[in-house]
Each structure stands twice: as C-alpha cells, then as structure tokens.
C-alpha cells in the first residue's frame, strides 16, 4: 500500500481533528471574511508519482486556496439566493460522507438510504404544507429538479398525443406556456430536446409585474384549441419574487387539460411564514413542484427536491427507468430511486436535510425565513429613503430590486456594482429588470 495512504489511515483521528478545528475557525470568522477577492491563484500543482499525504495536501490547500475563499455563506453575501449551512445539516453532511451510502437501493434490502430519503420527503411535504399525494426525491439543485419535473411532463404530453416519447423520442411541436421562467427551466427544455421555439410567452401583469396575466393565459389556452400543453409557472421570480396566482391557475386546471409545473426554488419557503404563506395558496393543485434545499433550507450544496403527483408515477418510471438492467427488478413493483430520477448512483443527499428538519422543526424554519424577510424589508426601506437609490419593486419576500436614482445613471449601474463588490464588504448581483440593468 502507498505509504501515505497507510499513514493517513492510521492517523485518521488526527486528520479529522485538524479539519474540524479549521472548519470551526472558518465559521467563527465568517462575518469578517471578504465577500470577494482580487487575488488570483498563483502557480499550480502537478500530479506527483507518490503523492504528498493528506497533512501536506492540507498545507498546500491552506497556502494556495484557503486565503482567497470568499464568505459566500456569510452574512454580507447577498448575491443570488445563497444559503448557509445549519449546524445540524453540517453534521448530516459529514455523516453522509462517512457512511458513504449509495442512495438508490430499495425497500430495506441492502441499505436504508431510500427509506431515509422517503422519510425526509415526508418531512419536506409537512414543512411546505403539501398533501401526501406528492412523491419526491433529491437531486443536485433546482435546475435538475426542473429538469426532472419537466421530463415527466414531456412524457405526459406524449401520452396525450398518443406517443411514448421515452421510447420513440420527441416528435411533434409541443406547447409550453410560461411568463417569466427561470433560465434553468429553458435550459431543461433544451436538454429534453424541446427547443425554446416551442415556448409560448404569456403576458405578465400590468405595472412591471413578473407574474403571469391569467386573462392572457386563458386566451392563449383557448388559442391552442384543446391541444395539451405544459404550464411552467413561477413561485417566486428571481428579480422581484413575483408569484403567479396559483388559485386562479388551479381554477383554469379544472377547465383545461395541462401539466402544471411550479418553480418555487426559494419562493416556496414563503409557506414557513404566517404573514407570507398566502403567496403559495393553491400550489397543492400543481402536477409538479421544484424546491431548492441549498438555498433557504440552509443545507450544504448540492441539494434540491422535486415533488410530482403520485398519479403520474407510471409516467415518471417510464421516463427514468433502467429498463435494460434486469437485476433491478420491475420498477413499478420494486420502488427504487434509480428508476425515478436522472441519476443512478447518488450520495445520501437527504441526510443533511433530515438532520436540519428534525433538529429545528417548523418553528426553526419559520424564524429563519421571517428573519430574512424582516431584514429584506428593512433594506428595502433604506433604499426607498435614500437620495441615491430607487426601489424598483415592492419587497415581497427576500429580494430587494433597486437601481441608482436618475435616468442618466442607468449606464453606471454595472460599474457601480463592480466597485461595490470589489470592496469585499458586501456582494450583490446585477440583473436586467424591465429592460434595464439593476442591482439585486
Ligand atoms: C436558483 C433557482 C434555480 C436554479 O437552481 P440551482 O440550484 O442553481 O440549480 C431555478 N429556479 C429558481 C426560481 C431559482 O431561484
């Protein structure tokens, strides 16, 4: 055996202790760490014949990478929708690595990771106040969750047209209706062999809203003359956290034949707050829902769930089954996650989520979510009161969309943001809203 590997195995306690101490040091000082860096990485290491051993490798990491790692999970990193990691989720994540289960096995035979995952999905449904007629599973992020849901939706569309797309491939022009989809939904359609030319854009509400105009939606539906379609709706757009009216869409679903997908990657967490849960009212009527866990659930990357109505289980299995692997059994009889989602082998992604939900409960998440909402509102208030900035949309949840005051300053927004982010004191992301460059 390689001498380094042998030594590492014999001093594993020392190695893990060192990493624990370093991790604690990082987390203790995360508020002081810069949110961006100007330093560029110097040099590179080549693959050596005999290796360096873990202690020396840690030293190399600490010399070259560690000093320029920025505090993306710290309190002043406001870009994108970035979560941190709760203590319980760190524990769950460490154990996921230590136990190193392959999370696809079934019904307790061999390993129990699928059972942990199913239990965690029930906890998630509970947190989101969704009915138990949704089935769910874990994928790497909301992009893959959108992909998973839209893959099953595609199979549904095929069935409506008398085709089995999983077997025959995609043919036909398919109809996708949406108002303000997240870029990852478009990417998913592209991966699914459905070009963005198949998207029928529905109007948004008057007044620079990003939510769908349900009246225009209905007229577009009528224009389809009974053809089946998929509706991709928003449970929180990224610019202004605008929500489609789920109650109104649910009513349309009683009248027309369509697959309803909701991308609620972070907006779904509105349900944790008594003052904001009305935003997702009616979402339980959707066919599929995307939720990110590495955002507002505050578990480490990579973690998201999809929820798909149980009634579509056969479509899901048709889409994802490993039909040429007889040792995996009949996928409808023997439930297995590898016939249910894109990946086969997976780490036990559910465990950090399970730990965090069990450790902090509904109240814990209510506090996390409401605290963010309060701080966002406070920030929005400061922007509104400021002589230099302009608030562009009401603060609906956890995002503040604003710009520099004055038409003449609009060209300076990107330069301003770059300057601001270069300070390393705070980090925000630019966007285009209503055709104009903004800060977020
Ligand atoms: C973040 C986000 C996504 C993409 O999520 P990833 O976790 O980055 O894959 C999709 N939809 C919405 C609404 C998001 O906010």
PDB file of C-alpha atoms in Angstrom, residues 156-157 160-161 174-175 224 226-230 257-258:
ATOM      1  CA  UNK A 156     -47.363  13.205 -20.135  1.00  0.00           C
ATOM      2  CA  UNK A 157     -47.587  15.419 -23.241  1.00  0.00           C
ATOM      3  CA  UNK A 160     -51.856  12.942 -24.551  1.00  0.00           C
ATOM      4  CA  UNK A 161     -50.709  12.869 -28.180  1.00  0.00           C
ATOM      5  CA  UNK A 174     -45.083  20.728 -28.229  1.00  0.00           C
ATOM      6  CA  UNK A 175     -46.694  23.577 -26.376  1.00  0.00           C
ATOM      7  CA  UNK A 224     -54.496  26.117 -28.613  1.00  0.00           C
ATOM      8  CA  UNK A 226     -57.737  21.822 -26.991  1.00  0.00           C
ATOM      9  CA  UNK A 227     -54.119  20.794 -27.660  1.00  0.00           C
ATOM     10  CA  UNK A 228     -52.395  19.631 -24.481  1.00  0.00           C
ATOM     11  CA  UNK A 229     -49.676  21.869 -23.052  1.00  0.00           C
ATOM     12  CA  UNK A 230     -47.322  22.345 -20.131  1.00  0.00           C
ATOM     13  CA  UNK A 257     -56.095  19.871 -19.876  1.00  0.00           C
ATOM     14  CA  UNK A 258     -52.499  20.741 -18.982  1.00  0.00           C
TER      15      UNK A 258
END
